[in-house]
Coordinates of N, CA and C in Angstrom, one line a residue:
A150 N -51.4 -41.5 17.5 CA -52.4 -41.5 18.4 C -52.0 -40.8 19.7
P151 N -52.1 -39.5 19.6 CA -51.7 -38.6 20.7 C -52.8 -38.8 21.8
Q152 N -52.3 -38.6 23.1 CA -53.3 -38.5 24.2 C -54.0 -37.2 24.2
A153 N -53.2 -36.1 23.9 CA -53.8 -34.9 23.9 C -52.9 -33.8 23.2
V154 N -53.6 -32.8 22.7 CA -52.9 -31.6 21.9 C -52.9 -30.4 22.8
V155 N -51.8 -29.9 23.1 CA -51.7 -28.6 24.0 C -51.0 -27.5 22.9
F156 N -51.9 -26.6 22.7 CA -51.4 -25.6 21.6 C -51.4 -24.2 22.5
S157 N -50.3 -23.6 22.3 CA -50.1 -22.2 23.0 C -49.6 -21.3 22.0
G158 N -49.9 -20.0 22.3 CA -49.4 -18.9 21.5 C -49.8 -17.5 22.1
I159 N -50.0 -16.6 21.2 CA -50.3 -15.2 21.7 C -51.7 -14.7 21.0
A160 N -52.4 -13.8 21.6 CA -53.5 -13.2 21.1 C -53.7 -11.8 21.6
G161 N -54.6 -11.2 20.9 CA -55.0 -9.8 21.2 C -56.1 -9.7 22.3
G162 N -55.9 -8.9 23.2 CA -56.9 -8.7 24.3 C -58.2 -8.1 23.9
L163 N -59.3 -8.6 24.2 CA -60.4 -7.8 23.9 C -61.2 -7.4 25.3
N164 N -61.0 -8.1 26.3 CA -61.7 -7.9 27.6 C -60.6 -6.9 28.3
S165 N -61.4 -5.7 28.8 CA -60.5 -4.7 29.4 C -59.9 -5.1 30.6
K166 N -60.2 -6.3 31.2 CA -59.6 -6.8 32.4 C -58.4 -7.5 32.1
L167 N -58.1 -7.8 30.8 CA -56.8 -8.5 30.4 C -55.7 -7.5 30.2
H168 N -54.5 -7.9 30.6 CA -53.4 -7.0 30.5 C -52.2 -7.9 29.7
I169 N -51.3 -7.3 29.2 CA -50.3 -7.9 28.6 C -49.7 -8.9 29.6
N170 N -49.4 -10.1 28.9 CA -48.9 -11.4 29.7 C -49.9 -12.1 30.4
D171 N -51.1 -11.7 30.4 CA -52.1 -12.5 31.0 C -52.4 -13.8 30.2
V172 N -52.9 -14.8 30.7 CA -53.1 -16.0 30.1 C -54.4 -16.3 29.9
V173 N -54.9 -16.7 28.7 CA -56.3 -17.2 28.5 C -56.4 -18.7 28.2
I174 N -57.2 -19.3 28.7 CA -57.6 -20.6 28.6 C -58.8 -20.7 27.5
G175 N -58.6 -21.4 26.4 CA -59.6 -21.4 25.4 C -60.7 -22.3 25.7
K176 N -61.5 -21.9 26.6 CA -62.7 -22.7 27.0 C -63.7 -22.9 25.8
C177 N -63.8 -21.7 25.0 CA -65.0 -21.9 24.0 C -64.1 -21.1 22.8
L178 N -64.0 -21.8 21.8 CA -63.4 -21.2 20.5 C -64.2 -21.2 19.5
R179 N -64.2 -20.1 18.7 CA -65.0 -19.7 17.5 C -64.3 -19.4 16.3
Y180 N -64.9 -19.8 15.2 CA -64.3 -19.2 14.0 C -65.0 -17.9 13.7
L181 N -64.4 -16.8 13.3 CA -65.2 -15.5 13.0 C -65.1 -15.2 11.5
D182 N -64.2 -15.9 10.8 CA -64.0 -15.5 9.3 C -64.6 -16.5 8.5
T183 N -65.5 -17.3 8.9 CA -66.0 -18.3 8.0 C -67.6 -18.6 8.4
D184 N -68.3 -19.3 7.6 CA -69.6 -19.6 7.8 C -69.7 -20.8 8.7
T185 N -69.9 -20.7 9.9 CA -69.9 -21.6 11.0 C -71.0 -22.8 10.7
A186 N -72.2 -22.3 10.1 CA -73.1 -23.4 9.8 C -72.7 -24.3 8.8
L187 N -71.9 -23.8 7.8 CA -71.4 -24.7 6.7 C -70.4 -25.6 7.3
I188 N -69.4 -25.2 8.3 CA -68.6 -26.1 9.0 C -69.4 -27.1 9.7
A189 N -70.4 -26.8 10.4 CA -71.2 -27.7 11.3 C -72.0 -28.8 10.3
E190 N -71.9 -28.8 9.1 CA -72.5 -29.7 8.3 C -71.8 -31.0 8.0
S191 N -70.4 -30.9 8.7 CA -69.5 -32.0 8.6 C -69.1 -32.3 10.0
A192 N -68.6 -33.6 10.2 CA -68.2 -34.1 11.6 C -67.2 -33.1 12.0
P193 N -67.3 -32.9 13.3 CA -68.2 -33.3 14.4 C -69.4 -32.4 14.6
E194 N -69.9 -31.8 13.5 CA -71.2 -31.2 13.4 C -71.4 -30.0 14.6
L195 N -70.3 -29.2 14.7 CA -70.2 -28.1 15.8 C -69.8 -26.9 15.1
E196 N -70.6 -25.8 15.7 CA -70.1 -24.5 15.3 C -69.1 -23.9 16.3
E197 N -69.0 -24.3 17.5 CA -68.1 -23.8 18.6 C -67.2 -25.1 19.0
F198 N -66.0 -24.8 19.5 CA -65.2 -25.9 19.8 C -64.7 -25.5 21.2
A199 N -64.2 -26.5 21.9 CA -63.8 -26.3 23.3 C -62.5 -27.1 23.5
S200 N -61.7 -26.5 24.6 CA -60.7 -27.3 25.2 C -61.3 -28.3 26.0
T201 N -60.8 -29.5 26.3 CA -61.3 -30.6 27.2 C -61.4 -30.0 28.5
P202 N -62.6 -30.2 29.1 CA -62.6 -29.7 30.6 C -61.7 -30.2 31.6
A203 N -61.2 -31.6 31.5 CA -60.2 -32.1 32.4 C -58.9 -31.2 32.2
L204 N -58.6 -31.0 31.0 CA -57.3 -30.3 30.7 C -57.3 -28.9 31.0
V205 N -58.6 -28.2 31.0 CA -58.8 -26.8 31.5 C -58.5 -26.8 33.0
D206 N -59.0 -27.8 33.7 CA -58.8 -27.9 35.1 C -57.3 -28.0 35.4
I207 N -56.7 -28.8 34.8 CA -55.1 -29.1 34.9 C -54.5 -27.7 34.7
A208 N -54.9 -27.0 33.5 CA -54.2 -25.8 33.3 C -54.5 -24.6 34.2
T209 N -55.7 -24.6 34.8 CA -56.1 -23.6 35.7 C -55.3 -23.8 37.0
T210 N -55.1 -25.1 37.5 CA -54.2 -25.5 38.5 C -52.8 -25.0 38.3
V211 N -52.2 -25.4 37.1 CA -50.8 -25.0 36.8 C -50.7 -23.5 36.8
L212 N -51.6 -22.9 36.1 CA -51.5 -21.3 36.1 C -51.6 -20.8 37.4
A213 N -52.4 -21.3 38.2 CA -52.4 -20.7 39.7 C -51.1 -21.0 40.3
E214 N -50.5 -22.1 40.2 CA -49.0 -22.5 40.8 C -48.2 -21.4 40.2
H215 N -48.2 -20.9 39.1 CA -47.3 -20.0 38.4 C -47.6 -18.5 38.8
G216 N -48.7 -18.2 39.7 CA -49.1 -16.9 40.1 C -50.1 -16.3 39.2
F217 N -50.8 -16.9 38.3 CA -51.9 -16.3 37.6 C -53.2 -16.5 38.3
I218 N -53.8 -15.5 38.7 CA -55.0 -15.6 39.5 C -56.3 -15.9 38.7
D219 N -56.5 -15.3 37.6 CA -57.7 -15.5 36.8 C -57.4 -16.1 35.4
A220 N -58.3 -17.1 35.0 CA -58.2 -17.6 33.8 C -59.5 -17.2 33.0
Y221 N -59.3 -16.6 31.7 CA -60.4 -16.1 31.0 C -60.8 -17.2 30.0
A222 N -61.7 -16.9 29.2 CA -62.5 -18.0 28.5 C -62.6 -17.8 27.0
S223 N -62.0 -17.2 26.1 CA -62.5 -17.4 24.8 C -61.4 -17.2 23.9
D224 N -61.6 -17.5 22.5 CA -60.8 -17.4 21.5 C -61.6 -17.1 20.1
S225 N -60.9 -16.6 19.1 CA -61.6 -16.3 17.8 C -60.5 -16.1 16.7
A226 N -61.1 -16.0 15.5 CA -60.1 -15.8 14.4 C -60.4 -14.4 13.9
A227 N -59.1 -13.8 13.2 CA -59.3 -12.5 12.9 C -59.9 -12.1 11.6
E228 N -60.5 -11.0 11.5 CA -61.0 -10.4 10.2 C -60.1 -9.1 9.8
K229 N -60.5 -8.6 8.6 CA -59.5 -7.6 8.1 C -59.7 -6.2 8.6
D230 N -60.8 -5.6 8.9 CA -60.8 -4.2 9.5 C -60.8 -4.3 10.9
P231 N -59.7 -3.7 11.5 CA -59.5 -3.9 13.0 C -60.7 -3.1 13.9
K232 N -61.0 -2.0 13.3 CA -62.1 -1.2 14.2 C -63.4 -2.0 14.2
Q233 N -63.9 -2.4 13.0 CA -65.1 -3.2 12.9 C -65.2 -4.4 13.5
F234 N -63.8 -5.1 13.5 CA -63.6 -6.3 13.9 C -63.8 -6.3 15.4
L235 N -63.1 -5.2 16.1 CA -63.1 -5.2 17.5 C -64.5 -5.1 18.0
V236 N -65.2 -4.2 17.5 CA -66.6 -3.8 18.0 C -67.4 -5.1 17.7
G237 N -67.4 -5.6 16.5 CA -68.2 -6.7 16.1 C -67.9 -8.1 16.9
T238 N -66.6 -8.2 17.2 CA -66.4 -9.4 17.9 C -66.8 -9.4 19.3
I239 N -66.7 -8.2 20.1 CA -67.1 -8.2 21.5 C -68.5 -8.2 21.4
E240 N -69.4 -7.7 20.6 CA -70.8 -7.7 20.6 C -71.3 -9.0 20.2
A241 N -70.7 -9.8 19.2 CA -71.2 -11.0 18.8 C -70.9 -12.2 19.7
T242 N -69.7 -12.3 20.2 CA -69.0 -13.3 21.0 C -68.9 -13.2 22.4
H243 N -68.7 -12.0 22.9 CA -68.2 -11.8 24.3 C -66.9 -12.4 24.4
A244 N -66.1 -12.5 23.5 CA -64.8 -13.0 23.5 C -64.0 -12.2 24.5
D245 N -63.0 -12.9 25.1 CA -62.0 -12.2 26.0 C -60.7 -12.0 25.1
C246 N -60.5 -12.6 24.0 CA -59.3 -12.4 23.3 C -59.6 -12.9 21.8
V247 N -58.8 -12.5 20.9 CA -58.8 -12.8 19.5 C -57.4 -13.3 18.9
E248 N -57.4 -14.4 18.1 CA -56.2 -15.0 17.6 C -56.7 -15.7 16.5
M249 N -55.8 -16.5 15.7 CA -56.0 -17.0 14.4 C -56.1 -18.6 14.4
E250 N -55.5 -19.4 15.2 CA -55.4 -20.8 15.0 C -56.3 -21.6 15.9
G251 N -56.6 -21.1 17.3 CA -57.2 -22.0 18.2 C -58.4 -22.9 17.9
A252 N -59.4 -22.1 17.2 CA -60.5 -22.8 16.8 C -60.3 -24.0 15.8
A253 N -59.2 -23.8 14.9 CA -59.0 -24.9 14.0 C -58.3 -26.0 14.6
I254 N -57.5 -25.6 15.6 CA -56.7 -26.7 16.3 C -57.8 -27.6 17.1
A255 N -58.7 -27.0 17.8 CA -59.8 -27.6 18.6 C -60.8 -28.2 17.7
H256 N -61.0 -27.7 16.5 CA -61.8 -28.5 15.7 C -61.4 -29.7 15.1
I257 N -60.0 -29.8 14.6 CA -59.4 -31.0 14.1 C -59.2 -31.9 15.4
A258 N -59.0 -31.6 16.5 CA -59.0 -32.5 17.7 C -60.3 -33.0 18.0
A259 N -61.4 -32.3 18.0 CA -62.7 -32.8 18.1 C -63.1 -33.9 17.0
K260 N -62.7 -33.6 15.8 CA -62.9 -34.3 14.6 C -62.3 -35.8 14.8
N261 N -61.2 -35.7 15.5 CA -60.4 -36.9 15.6 C -60.6 -37.7 17.0
G262 N -61.4 -36.9 17.9 CA -61.7 -37.6 19.3 C -60.4 -37.4 20.0
V263 N -59.6 -36.4 20.0 CA -58.3 -36.3 20.9 C -58.6 -35.1 21.8
D264 N -58.3 -35.2 23.0 CA -58.4 -34.2 24.0 C -57.5 -32.9 23.5
C265 N -58.0 -31.7 23.8 CA -57.2 -30.6 23.3 C -57.2 -29.6 24.4
L266 N -56.2 -28.7 24.4 CA -56.2 -27.6 25.3 C -55.5 -26.3 24.5
V267 N -56.2 -25.2 24.5 CA -55.6 -24.1 23.7 C -55.3 -23.0 24.9
L268 N -54.1 -22.6 24.8 CA -53.8 -21.5 25.8 C -53.1 -20.2 24.9
R269 N -53.5 -19.1 25.5 CA -53.0 -17.8 24.7 C -52.5 -16.8 25.7
A270 N -51.3 -16.3 25.6 CA -50.9 -15.3 26.3 C -51.1 -13.8 25.5
I271 N -51.7 -12.8 26.3 CA -52.1 -11.6 25.7 C -50.8 -10.9 25.3
S272 N -50.6 -10.5 24.1 CA -49.4 -9.8 23.5 C -49.8 -8.4 23.4
D273 N -51.0 -8.0 23.2 CA -51.4 -6.6 23.1 C -52.9 -6.5 23.2
N274 N -53.5 -5.2 23.3 CA -54.9 -5.0 23.4 C -55.3 -4.6 22.0
C275 N -56.5 -5.1 21.6 CA -56.9 -4.8 20.2 C -57.3 -3.3 20.0
D276 N -57.5 -2.6 21.1 CA -57.7 -1.2 20.9 C -56.6 -0.3 20.9
E277 N -55.5 -0.8 20.9 CA -54.1 -0.2 21.1 C -53.8 0.4 19.8
A278 N -53.3 1.6 19.8 CA -53.0 2.4 18.5 C -51.7 1.6 17.9
Y279 N -51.7 1.6 16.6 CA -50.7 0.9 15.9 C -49.2 1.4 16.2
D280 N -49.2 2.7 16.3 CA -47.8 3.4 16.6 C -47.4 3.0 17.8
A281 N -48.2 3.0 18.8 CA -47.8 2.5 20.3 C -47.3 1.0 20.3
F282 N -48.1 0.2 19.5 CA -47.8 -1.2 19.4 C -46.5 -1.2 18.7
C283 N -46.1 -0.5 17.7 CA -44.8 -0.7 17.0 C -43.6 -0.1 17.8
E284 N -43.9 0.7 18.6 CA -42.8 1.3 19.5 C -42.4 0.5 20.6
R285 N -43.3 -0.4 21.2 CA -43.1 -1.1 22.3 C -42.1 -2.3 22.1
E286 N -41.1 -2.3 23.2 CA -40.2 -3.4 23.2 C -40.8 -4.7 23.7
F287 N -40.5 -5.9 23.0 CA -40.9 -7.1 23.6 C -39.8 -7.9 24.0
D288 N -39.9 -8.6 25.1 CA -38.8 -9.4 25.6 C -39.2 -11.0 25.2
L289 N -39.0 -11.3 23.9 CA -39.4 -12.6 23.5 C -38.8 -13.7 24.4
D290 N -37.6 -13.7 24.8 CA -36.9 -14.6 25.6 C -37.7 -15.1 26.8
E291 N -38.1 -13.7 27.5 CA -38.9 -13.9 28.8 C -40.1 -14.6 28.5
Y292 N -40.9 -14.2 27.4 CA -42.2 -14.7 27.0 C -42.0 -16.3 26.7
A293 N -41.0 -16.6 26.0 CA -40.8 -18.1 25.7 C -40.6 -18.9 26.9
R294 N -39.7 -18.3 27.9 CA -39.4 -19.2 29.0 C -40.7 -19.3 29.9
T295 N -41.4 -18.3 30.0 CA -42.6 -18.3 30.7 C -43.7 -19.4 30.1
A296 N -43.9 -19.2 28.8 CA -44.8 -20.1 28.2 C -44.3 -21.7 28.2
S297 N -43.1 -21.8 27.9 CA -42.6 -23.1 27.8 C -42.7 -23.7 29.3
G298 N -42.2 -23.0 30.2 CA -42.5 -23.6 31.7 C -43.8 -24.0 32.0
I299 N -44.8 -23.2 31.7 CA -46.2 -23.5 32.0 C -46.7 -24.6 31.2
T300 N -46.3 -24.6 29.9 CA -46.7 -25.8 29.1 C -46.1 -27.2 29.5
L301 N -44.8 -27.1 29.9 CA -44.2 -28.3 30.2 C -44.8 -28.8 31.7
D302 N -45.2 -27.8 32.4 CA -45.8 -28.3 33.8 C -47.1 -28.9 33.5
I303 N -47.9 -28.3 32.4 CA -49.1 -28.9 32.1 C -49.0 -30.2 31.6
V304 N -48.0 -30.4 30.6 CA -47.8 -31.8 29.9 C -47.4 -32.8 31.0
R305 N -46.6 -32.4 32.1 CA -46.3 -33.3 33.2 C -47.4 -33.7 33.8
C306 N -48.5 -32.9 34.1 CA -49.7 -33.1 34.8 C -50.5 -34.0 34.1
I307 N -50.6 -33.9 32.8 CA -51.4 -34.7 31.8 C -50.8 -36.0 31.9
A308 N -49.6 -36.2 31.8 CA -48.9 -37.4 31.8 C -49.1 -38.3 33.0
A309 N -49.2 -37.4 34.2 CA -49.3 -38.2 35.4 C -50.8 -38.5 35.7
A310 N -51.7 -37.8 35.0 CA -53.2 -38.1 35.2 C -53.6 -39.5 34.6

């Protein structure tokens, strides 16, 4: 019987205002690779899912304390053709980023009546050329330290609330 689920990871940026290492709070999470009307036929009868507003507030405060000015709002699951996916996702959802598990995590949390928070760090921009992406060096230790520090501070705030 968890008090809350805090789920973090990486995502591809769709919003041109987002840059690598920016953090997105999953305020509205959508499946893109499935029939959402079919999903909504079962409990909790929703086609979109959300992080719990009180947890979003906590995350926004913690992110500001860590120097993040803006928190953006969306998550989605990936499809196979990147070019069609990029254009279709932006037009259909106005999503800020795309990733693969956030909607499922928020869905199961909602189904079980558990508070949920989904956070994503932008790892790349979805319009980036594959060759440029492959040639970039990633500092996974730095990313992991930043993410774990933010997540631990969020968990501490949740526990204190």
